[in-house]
Short mmCIF file of C-alpha atoms and ligand atoms in Angstrom, two decimals:
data_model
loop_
_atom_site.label_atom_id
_atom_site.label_comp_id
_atom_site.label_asym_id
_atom_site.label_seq_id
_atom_site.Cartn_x
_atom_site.Cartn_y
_atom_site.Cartn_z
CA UNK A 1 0.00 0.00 0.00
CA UNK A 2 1.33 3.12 -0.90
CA UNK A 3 3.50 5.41 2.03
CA UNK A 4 3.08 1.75 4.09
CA UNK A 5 6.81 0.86 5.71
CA UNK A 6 8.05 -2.04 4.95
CA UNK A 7 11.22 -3.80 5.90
CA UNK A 8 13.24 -3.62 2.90
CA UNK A 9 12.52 -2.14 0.06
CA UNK A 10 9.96 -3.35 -2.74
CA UNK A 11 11.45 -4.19 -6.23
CA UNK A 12 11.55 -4.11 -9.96
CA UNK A 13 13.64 -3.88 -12.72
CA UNK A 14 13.25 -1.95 -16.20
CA UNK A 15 12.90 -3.85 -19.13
CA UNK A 16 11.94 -6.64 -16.49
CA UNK A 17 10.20 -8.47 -19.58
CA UNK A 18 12.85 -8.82 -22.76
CA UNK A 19 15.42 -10.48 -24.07
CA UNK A 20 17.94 -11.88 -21.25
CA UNK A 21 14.49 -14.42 -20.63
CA UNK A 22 14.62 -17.09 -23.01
CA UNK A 23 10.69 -17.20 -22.39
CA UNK A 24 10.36 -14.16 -23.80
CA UNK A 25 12.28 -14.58 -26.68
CA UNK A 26 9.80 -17.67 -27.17
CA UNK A 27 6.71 -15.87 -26.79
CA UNK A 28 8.32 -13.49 -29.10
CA UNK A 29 9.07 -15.75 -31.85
CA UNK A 30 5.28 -16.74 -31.31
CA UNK A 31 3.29 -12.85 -31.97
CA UNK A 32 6.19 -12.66 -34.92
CA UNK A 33 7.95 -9.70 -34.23
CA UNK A 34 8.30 -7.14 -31.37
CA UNK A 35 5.51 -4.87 -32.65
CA UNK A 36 3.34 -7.81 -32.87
CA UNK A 37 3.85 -8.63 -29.83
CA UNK A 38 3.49 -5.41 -28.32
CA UNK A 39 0.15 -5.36 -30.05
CA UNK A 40 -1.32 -8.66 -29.25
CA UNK A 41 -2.96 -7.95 -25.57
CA UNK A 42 -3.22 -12.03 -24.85
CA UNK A 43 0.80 -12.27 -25.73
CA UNK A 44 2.30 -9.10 -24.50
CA UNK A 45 -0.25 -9.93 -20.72
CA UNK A 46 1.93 -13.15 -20.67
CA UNK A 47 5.29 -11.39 -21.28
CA UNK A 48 4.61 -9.00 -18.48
CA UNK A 49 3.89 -12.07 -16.10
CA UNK A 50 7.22 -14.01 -17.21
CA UNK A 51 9.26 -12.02 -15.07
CA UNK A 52 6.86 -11.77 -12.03
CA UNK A 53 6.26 -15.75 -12.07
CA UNK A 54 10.25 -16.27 -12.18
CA UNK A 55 11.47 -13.57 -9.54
CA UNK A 56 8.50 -12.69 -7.80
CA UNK A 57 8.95 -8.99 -8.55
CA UNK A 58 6.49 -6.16 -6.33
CA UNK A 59 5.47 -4.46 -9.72
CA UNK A 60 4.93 -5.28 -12.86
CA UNK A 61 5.12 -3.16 -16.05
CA UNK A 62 2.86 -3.35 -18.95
CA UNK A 63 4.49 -4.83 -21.96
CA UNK A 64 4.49 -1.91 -24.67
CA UNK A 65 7.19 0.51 -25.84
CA UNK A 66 7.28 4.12 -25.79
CA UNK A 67 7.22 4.61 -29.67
CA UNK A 68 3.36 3.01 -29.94
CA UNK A 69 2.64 6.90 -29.41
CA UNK A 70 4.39 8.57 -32.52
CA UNK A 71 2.87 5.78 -34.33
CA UNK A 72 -0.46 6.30 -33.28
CA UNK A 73 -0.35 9.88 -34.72
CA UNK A 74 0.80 8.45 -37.81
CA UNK A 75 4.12 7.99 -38.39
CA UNK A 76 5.61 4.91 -39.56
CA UNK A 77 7.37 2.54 -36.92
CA UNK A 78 9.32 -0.48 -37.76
CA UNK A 79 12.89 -2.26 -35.89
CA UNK A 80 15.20 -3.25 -37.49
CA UNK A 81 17.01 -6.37 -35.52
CA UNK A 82 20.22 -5.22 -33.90
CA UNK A 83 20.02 -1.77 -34.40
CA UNK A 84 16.53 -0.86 -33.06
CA UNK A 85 13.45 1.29 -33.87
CA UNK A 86 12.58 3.36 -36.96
CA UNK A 87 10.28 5.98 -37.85
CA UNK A 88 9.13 8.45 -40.46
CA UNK A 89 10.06 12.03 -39.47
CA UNK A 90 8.38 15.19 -38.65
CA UNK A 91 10.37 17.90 -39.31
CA UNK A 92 8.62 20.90 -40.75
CA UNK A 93 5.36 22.41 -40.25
CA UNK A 94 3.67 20.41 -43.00
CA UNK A 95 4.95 17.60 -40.87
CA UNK A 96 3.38 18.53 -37.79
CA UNK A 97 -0.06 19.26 -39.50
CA UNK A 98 -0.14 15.96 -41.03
CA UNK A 99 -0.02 14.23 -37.85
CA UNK A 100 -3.63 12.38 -36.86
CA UNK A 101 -5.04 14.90 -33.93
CA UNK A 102 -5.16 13.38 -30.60
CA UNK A 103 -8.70 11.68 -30.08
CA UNK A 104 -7.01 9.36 -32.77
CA UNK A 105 -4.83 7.58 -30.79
CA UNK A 106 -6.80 5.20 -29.10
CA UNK A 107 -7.54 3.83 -32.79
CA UNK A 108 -3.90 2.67 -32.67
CA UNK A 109 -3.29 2.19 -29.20
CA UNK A 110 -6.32 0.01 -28.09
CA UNK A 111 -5.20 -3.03 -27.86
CA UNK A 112 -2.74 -1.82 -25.37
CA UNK A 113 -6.05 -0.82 -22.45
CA UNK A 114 -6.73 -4.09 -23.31
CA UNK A 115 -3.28 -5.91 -22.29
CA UNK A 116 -3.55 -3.68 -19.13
CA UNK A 117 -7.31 -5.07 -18.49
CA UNK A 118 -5.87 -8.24 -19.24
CA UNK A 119 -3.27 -7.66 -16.47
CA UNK A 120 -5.44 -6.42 -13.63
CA UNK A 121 -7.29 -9.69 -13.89
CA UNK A 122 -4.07 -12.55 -13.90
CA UNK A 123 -2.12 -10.61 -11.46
CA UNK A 124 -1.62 -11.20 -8.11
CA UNK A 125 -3.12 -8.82 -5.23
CA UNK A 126 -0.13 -7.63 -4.32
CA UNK A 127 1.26 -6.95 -7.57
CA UNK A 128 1.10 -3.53 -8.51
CA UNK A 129 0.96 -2.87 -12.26
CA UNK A 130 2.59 -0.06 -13.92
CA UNK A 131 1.62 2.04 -17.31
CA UNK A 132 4.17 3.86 -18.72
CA UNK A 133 4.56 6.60 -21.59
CA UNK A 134 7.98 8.27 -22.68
CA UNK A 135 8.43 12.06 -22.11
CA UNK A 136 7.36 14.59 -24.77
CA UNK A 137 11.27 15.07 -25.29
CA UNK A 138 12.21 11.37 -25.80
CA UNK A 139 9.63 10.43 -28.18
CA UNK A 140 10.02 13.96 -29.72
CA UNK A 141 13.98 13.13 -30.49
CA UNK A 142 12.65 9.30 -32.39
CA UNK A 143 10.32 11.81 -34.39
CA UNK A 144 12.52 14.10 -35.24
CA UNK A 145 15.72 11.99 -36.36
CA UNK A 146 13.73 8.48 -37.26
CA UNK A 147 15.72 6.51 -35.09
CA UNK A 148 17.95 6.77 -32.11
CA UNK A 149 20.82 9.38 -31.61
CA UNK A 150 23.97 9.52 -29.47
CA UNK A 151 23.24 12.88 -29.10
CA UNK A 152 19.92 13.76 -30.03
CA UNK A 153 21.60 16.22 -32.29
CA UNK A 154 18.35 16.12 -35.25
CA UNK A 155 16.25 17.30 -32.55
CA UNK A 156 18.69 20.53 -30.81
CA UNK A 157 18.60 21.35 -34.21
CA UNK A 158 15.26 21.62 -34.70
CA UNK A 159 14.34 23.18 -31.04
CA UNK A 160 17.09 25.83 -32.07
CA UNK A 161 16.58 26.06 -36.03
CA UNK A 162 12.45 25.90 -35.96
CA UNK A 163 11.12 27.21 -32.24
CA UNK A 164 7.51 27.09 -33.77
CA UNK A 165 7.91 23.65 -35.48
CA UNK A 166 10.19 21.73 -32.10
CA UNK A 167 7.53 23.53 -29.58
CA UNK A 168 4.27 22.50 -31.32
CA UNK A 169 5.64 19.08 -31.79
CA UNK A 170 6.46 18.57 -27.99
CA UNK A 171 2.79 20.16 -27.32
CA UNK A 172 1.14 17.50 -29.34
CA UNK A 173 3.20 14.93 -27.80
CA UNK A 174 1.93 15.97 -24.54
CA UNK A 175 -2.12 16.10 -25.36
CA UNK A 176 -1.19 12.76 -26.27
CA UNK A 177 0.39 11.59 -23.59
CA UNK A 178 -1.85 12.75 -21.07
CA UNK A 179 -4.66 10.84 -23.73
CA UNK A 180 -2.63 7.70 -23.42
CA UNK A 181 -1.52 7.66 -19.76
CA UNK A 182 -5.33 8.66 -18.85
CA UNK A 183 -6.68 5.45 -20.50
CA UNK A 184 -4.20 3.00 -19.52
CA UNK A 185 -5.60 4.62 -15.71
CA UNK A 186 -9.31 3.83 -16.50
CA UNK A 187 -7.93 0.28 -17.85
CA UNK A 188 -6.46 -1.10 -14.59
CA UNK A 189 -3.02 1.19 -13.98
CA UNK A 190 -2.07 1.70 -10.63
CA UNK A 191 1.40 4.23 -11.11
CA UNK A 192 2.19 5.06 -14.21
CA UNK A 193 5.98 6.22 -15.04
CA UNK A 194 7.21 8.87 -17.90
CA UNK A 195 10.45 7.68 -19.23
CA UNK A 196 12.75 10.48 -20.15
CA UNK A 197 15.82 8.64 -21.62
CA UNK A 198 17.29 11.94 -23.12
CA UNK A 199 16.63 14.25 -20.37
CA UNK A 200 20.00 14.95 -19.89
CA UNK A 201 20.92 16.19 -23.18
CA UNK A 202 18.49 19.53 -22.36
CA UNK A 203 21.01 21.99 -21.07
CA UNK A 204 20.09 25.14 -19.16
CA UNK A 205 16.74 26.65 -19.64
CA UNK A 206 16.01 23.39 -22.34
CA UNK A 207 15.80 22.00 -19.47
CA UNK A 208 12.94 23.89 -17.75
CA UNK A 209 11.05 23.97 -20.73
CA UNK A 210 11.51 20.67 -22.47
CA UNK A 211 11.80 18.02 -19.49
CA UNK A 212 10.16 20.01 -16.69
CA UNK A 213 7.27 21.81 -17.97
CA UNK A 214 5.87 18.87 -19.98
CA UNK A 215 6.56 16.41 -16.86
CA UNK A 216 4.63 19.09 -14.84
CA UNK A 217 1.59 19.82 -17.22
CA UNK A 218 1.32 15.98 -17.59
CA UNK A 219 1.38 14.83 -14.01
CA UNK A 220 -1.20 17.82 -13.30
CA UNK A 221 -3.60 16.77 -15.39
CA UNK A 222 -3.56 13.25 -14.89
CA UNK A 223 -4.31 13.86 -11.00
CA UNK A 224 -7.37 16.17 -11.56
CA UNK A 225 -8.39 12.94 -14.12
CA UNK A 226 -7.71 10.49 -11.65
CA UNK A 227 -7.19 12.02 -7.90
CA UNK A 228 -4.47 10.04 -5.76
CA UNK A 229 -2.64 8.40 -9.08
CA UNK A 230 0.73 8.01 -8.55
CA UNK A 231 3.67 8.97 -10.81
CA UNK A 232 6.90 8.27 -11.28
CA UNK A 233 9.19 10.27 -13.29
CA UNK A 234 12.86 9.02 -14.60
CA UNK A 235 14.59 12.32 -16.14
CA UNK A 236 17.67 10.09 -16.95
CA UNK A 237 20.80 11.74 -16.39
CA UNK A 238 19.34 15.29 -15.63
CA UNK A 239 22.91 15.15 -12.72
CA UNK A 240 22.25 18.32 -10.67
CA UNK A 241 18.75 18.40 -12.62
CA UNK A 242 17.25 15.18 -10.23
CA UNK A 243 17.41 18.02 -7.17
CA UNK A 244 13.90 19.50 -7.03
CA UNK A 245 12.36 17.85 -9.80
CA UNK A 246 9.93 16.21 -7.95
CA UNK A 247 8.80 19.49 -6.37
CA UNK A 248 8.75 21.12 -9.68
CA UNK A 249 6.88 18.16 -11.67
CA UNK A 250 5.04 16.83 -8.87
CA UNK A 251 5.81 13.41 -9.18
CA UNK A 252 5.40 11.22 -6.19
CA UNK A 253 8.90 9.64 -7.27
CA UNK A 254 12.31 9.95 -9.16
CA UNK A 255 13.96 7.51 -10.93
CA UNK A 256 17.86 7.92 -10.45
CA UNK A 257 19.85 6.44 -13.63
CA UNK A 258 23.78 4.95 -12.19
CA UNK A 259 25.67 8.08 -13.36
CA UNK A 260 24.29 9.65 -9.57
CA UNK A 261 25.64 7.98 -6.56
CA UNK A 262 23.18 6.69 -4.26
CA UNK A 263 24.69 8.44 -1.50
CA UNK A 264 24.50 11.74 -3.14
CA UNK A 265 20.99 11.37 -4.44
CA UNK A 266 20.16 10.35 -0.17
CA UNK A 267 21.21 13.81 0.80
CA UNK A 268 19.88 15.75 -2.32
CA UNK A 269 17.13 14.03 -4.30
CA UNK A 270 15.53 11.95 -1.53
CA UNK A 271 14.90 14.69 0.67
CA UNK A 272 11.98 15.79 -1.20
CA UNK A 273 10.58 11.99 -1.31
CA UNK A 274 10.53 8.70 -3.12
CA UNK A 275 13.70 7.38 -5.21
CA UNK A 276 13.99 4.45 -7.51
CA UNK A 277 17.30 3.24 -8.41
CA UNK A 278 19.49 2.76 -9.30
CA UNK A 279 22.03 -0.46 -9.60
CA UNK A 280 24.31 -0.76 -12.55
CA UNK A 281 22.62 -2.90 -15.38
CA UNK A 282 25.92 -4.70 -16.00
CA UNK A 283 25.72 -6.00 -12.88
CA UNK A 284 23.01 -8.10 -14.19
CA UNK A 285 25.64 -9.49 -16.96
CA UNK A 286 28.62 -9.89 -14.40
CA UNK A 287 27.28 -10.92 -10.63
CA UNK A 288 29.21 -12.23 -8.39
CA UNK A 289 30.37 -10.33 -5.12
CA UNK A 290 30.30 -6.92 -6.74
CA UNK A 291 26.42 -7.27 -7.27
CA UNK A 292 25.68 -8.22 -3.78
CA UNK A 293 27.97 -5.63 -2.34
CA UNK A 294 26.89 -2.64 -4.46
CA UNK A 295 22.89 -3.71 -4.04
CA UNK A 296 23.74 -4.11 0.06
CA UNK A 297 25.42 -0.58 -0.45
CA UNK A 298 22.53 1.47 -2.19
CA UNK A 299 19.98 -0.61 -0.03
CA UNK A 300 21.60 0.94 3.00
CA UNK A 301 22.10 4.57 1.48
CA UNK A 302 18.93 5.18 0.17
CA UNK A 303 17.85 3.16 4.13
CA UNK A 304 16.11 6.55 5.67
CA UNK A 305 13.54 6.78 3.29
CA UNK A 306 10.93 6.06 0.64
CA UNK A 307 12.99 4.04 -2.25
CA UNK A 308 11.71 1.18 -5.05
CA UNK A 309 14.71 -0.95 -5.57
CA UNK A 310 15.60 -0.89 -9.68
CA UNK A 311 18.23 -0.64 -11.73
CA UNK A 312 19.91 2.56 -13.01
CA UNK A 313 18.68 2.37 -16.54
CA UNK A 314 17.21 -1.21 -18.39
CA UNK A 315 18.90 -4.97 -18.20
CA UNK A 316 20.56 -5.69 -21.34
CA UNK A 317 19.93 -8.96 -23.02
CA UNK A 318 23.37 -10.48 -22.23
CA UNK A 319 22.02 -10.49 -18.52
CA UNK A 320 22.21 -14.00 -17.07
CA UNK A 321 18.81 -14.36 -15.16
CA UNK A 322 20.48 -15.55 -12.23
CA UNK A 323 21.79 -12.67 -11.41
CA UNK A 324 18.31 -10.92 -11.11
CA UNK A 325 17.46 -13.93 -8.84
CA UNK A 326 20.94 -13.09 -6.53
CA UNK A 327 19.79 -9.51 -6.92
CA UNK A 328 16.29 -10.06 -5.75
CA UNK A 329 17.22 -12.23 -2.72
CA UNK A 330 19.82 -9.86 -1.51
CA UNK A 331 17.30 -7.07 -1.49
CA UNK A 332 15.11 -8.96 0.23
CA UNK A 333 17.78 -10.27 2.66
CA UNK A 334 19.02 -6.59 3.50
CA UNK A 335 17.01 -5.01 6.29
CA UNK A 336 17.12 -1.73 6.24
O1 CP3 B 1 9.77 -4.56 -19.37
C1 CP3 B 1 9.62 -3.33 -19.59
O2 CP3 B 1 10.41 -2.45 -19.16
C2 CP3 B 1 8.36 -2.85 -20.30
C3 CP3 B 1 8.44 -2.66 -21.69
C4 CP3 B 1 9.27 -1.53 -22.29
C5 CP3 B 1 9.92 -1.68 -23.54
N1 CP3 B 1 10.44 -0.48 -23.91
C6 CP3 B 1 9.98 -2.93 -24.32
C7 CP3 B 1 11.02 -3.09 -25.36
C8 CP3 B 1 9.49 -0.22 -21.88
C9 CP3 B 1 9.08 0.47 -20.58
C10 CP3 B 1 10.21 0.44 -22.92
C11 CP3 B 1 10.58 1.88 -22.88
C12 CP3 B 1 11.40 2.44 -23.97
N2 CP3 B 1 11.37 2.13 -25.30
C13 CP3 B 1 12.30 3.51 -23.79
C14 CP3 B 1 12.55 4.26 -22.49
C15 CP3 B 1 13.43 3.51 -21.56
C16 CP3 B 1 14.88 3.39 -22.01
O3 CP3 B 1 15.28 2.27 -22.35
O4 CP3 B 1 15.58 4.41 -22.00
C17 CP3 B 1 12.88 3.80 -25.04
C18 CP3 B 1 13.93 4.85 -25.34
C19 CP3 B 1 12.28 2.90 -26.00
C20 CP3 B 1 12.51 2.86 -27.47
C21 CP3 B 1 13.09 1.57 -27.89
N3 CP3 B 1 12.41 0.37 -27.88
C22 CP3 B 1 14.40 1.33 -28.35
C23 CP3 B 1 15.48 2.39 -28.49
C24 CP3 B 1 14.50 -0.02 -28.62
C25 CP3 B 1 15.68 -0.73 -29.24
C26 CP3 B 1 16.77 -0.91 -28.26
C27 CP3 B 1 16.67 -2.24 -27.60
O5 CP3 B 1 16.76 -2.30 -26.36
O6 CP3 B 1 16.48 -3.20 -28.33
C28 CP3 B 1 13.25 -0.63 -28.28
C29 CP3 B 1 12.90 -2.06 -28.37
C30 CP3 B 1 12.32 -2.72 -27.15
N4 CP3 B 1 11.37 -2.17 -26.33
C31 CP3 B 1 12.60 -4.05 -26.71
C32 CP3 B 1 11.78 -4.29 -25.58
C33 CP3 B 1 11.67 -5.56 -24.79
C34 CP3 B 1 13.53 -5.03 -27.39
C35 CP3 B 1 12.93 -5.43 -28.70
C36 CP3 B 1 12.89 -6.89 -28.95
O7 CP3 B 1 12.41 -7.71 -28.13
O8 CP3 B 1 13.28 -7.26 -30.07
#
């Protein structure tokens, strides 16, 4: 129950359901292809239970991705194996007109309430299940350049080279977001999360404008929707950014990616309230001691207050599934 105490922390892992789980890469091979499966509601229900069944994780997270949104408005999606997602691009204002308008969306993205109904039924009690959308930014960048960018460099252009163009394209994002987060709510969601994997590529007042004020706008709206709904938001490798953006977002928690020391974040980031984080993911490839001592040492920093155990960012497939089992029992072993 949510602000109850418990003895050690309660866990999950990004990208808990993927590729390191040779049961998903079955049930995979089943829908097809990862879009497929992302849009089959019977399939992508069982991927999201794999990893609760095997580890026994406190949350689950719906099985989608965060570029079902772009294509909703229209654009085309595809991935390409070993490199990863493609898209058509928006990058003028002809571009941005084209795009479907925003009651559209649930055409698309149906299926999707429908894995989360799905969900609410098959999982246990104590389960809690988590929706999740990506940040106006972070889908903005996949729209912008068509794929993914070291630097996000297609989309500083465009915010710099195009104000009118960059700004109506994050505002569309976000009606669509709050659209899409809103309905997976009224379909079973208990906390959703807004994954902003580029955050820290938004430099000075970028930063305000492009990761803050969209987090804000969204998390305001979805509480006057749905009163009480918790959020979580993960402004990945925002550095000095994670202090106060809970205050200035208002979400009930911050994710903390592993370029912040847990320590650190303690005195500066937890102060305001919940953290999630944030354990190497290639401790999940390597084990051994060096897992158990750094999950013993952020279970015991992060000890005098609110924290979700998780990783730093998502588990890679090279991960050896054992490892997530050593990392789960050493949580639970800890007491804080
Ligand atoms: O288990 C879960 O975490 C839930 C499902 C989930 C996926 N993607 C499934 C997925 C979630 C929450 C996401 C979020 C997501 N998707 C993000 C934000 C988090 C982050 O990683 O920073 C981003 C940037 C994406 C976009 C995306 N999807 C990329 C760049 C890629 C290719 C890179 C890669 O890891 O392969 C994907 C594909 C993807 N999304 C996979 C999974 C399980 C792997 C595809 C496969 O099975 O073939």
């Amino acid at each position: 129950m949510a602000g109850e105490r418990l003895p050690t922390p309660p866990i999950w892992m990004m990208r808990q359901a993927g590729r390191y789980l040779p049961e998903y890469r079955a049930t995979r091979a089943q829908a097809g292809d990862f879009l497929s499966l992302c849009y089959n509601p019977e399939l992508a229900a069982e991927v999201t239970l794999q990893p609760i069944r095997r580890f026994g994780f406190d949350a689950a997270i719906l099985f989608a991705d965060i570029l079902l949104v772009p294509q909703a408005l229209g654009l085309d999606l595809w991935f390409v194996t070993g490199e990863g997602p493609r898209l058509s691009t928006v990058t003028t204002p002809d571009g941005l007109s084209a795009l479907k308008p925003v009651g559209a969306i649930h055409d698309t993205l149906s299926p999707i309430y429908d894995t989360v109904r799905i969900l609410r039924r098959e999982l246990p009690p104590e389960t809690t299940l988590i929706g999740f959308a990506g940040a106006p930014w972070t889908v903005a960048t996949y729209m912008i350049a068509g794929q993914g960018t070291k630097d996000q460099a297609p989309a500083h252009a465009l915010k710099d080279g195009d104000r009118a163009t960059f700004a109506g394209l994050i505002e569309r994002v976000t009606e669509a977001t709050i659209e899409y987060l809103s309905a997976q709510i009224d379909a079973g969601a208990e906390v959703v999360k807004l994954f902003d994997s580029w955050a820290g590529s938004l430099k000075g007042p970028d930063f305000q404008d492009f990761a803050v004020e969209p987090a804000r706008r969204i998390i305001a709206e979805l509480k006057s929707r749905h009163p009480g709904i918790p959020v979580i938001a993960f402004p990945r490798e925002a550095g000095p950014g994670y202090v106060g953006f809970a205050r200035a977002t208002g979400a009930d928690c911050v994710a903390l990616d592993n370029s912040v020391s847990a320590e650190w974040a303690a005195q500066n980031v937890q102060r305001d309230g919940c953290v999630q984080g944030n354990l190497a993911p290639g401790h999940m490839v390597t084990g051994g001691q060096d897992l158990v001592d750094e999950t013993r040492r952020i279970v015991a920093a992060f000890s005098g207050g609110p924290h979700i155990f998780n990783l730093g960012h998502g588990i890679t497939p090279d991960a050896d599934p054992d490892n997530v089992a050593l990392m789960v029992e050493t949580v639970r072993s800890s007491r804080a």
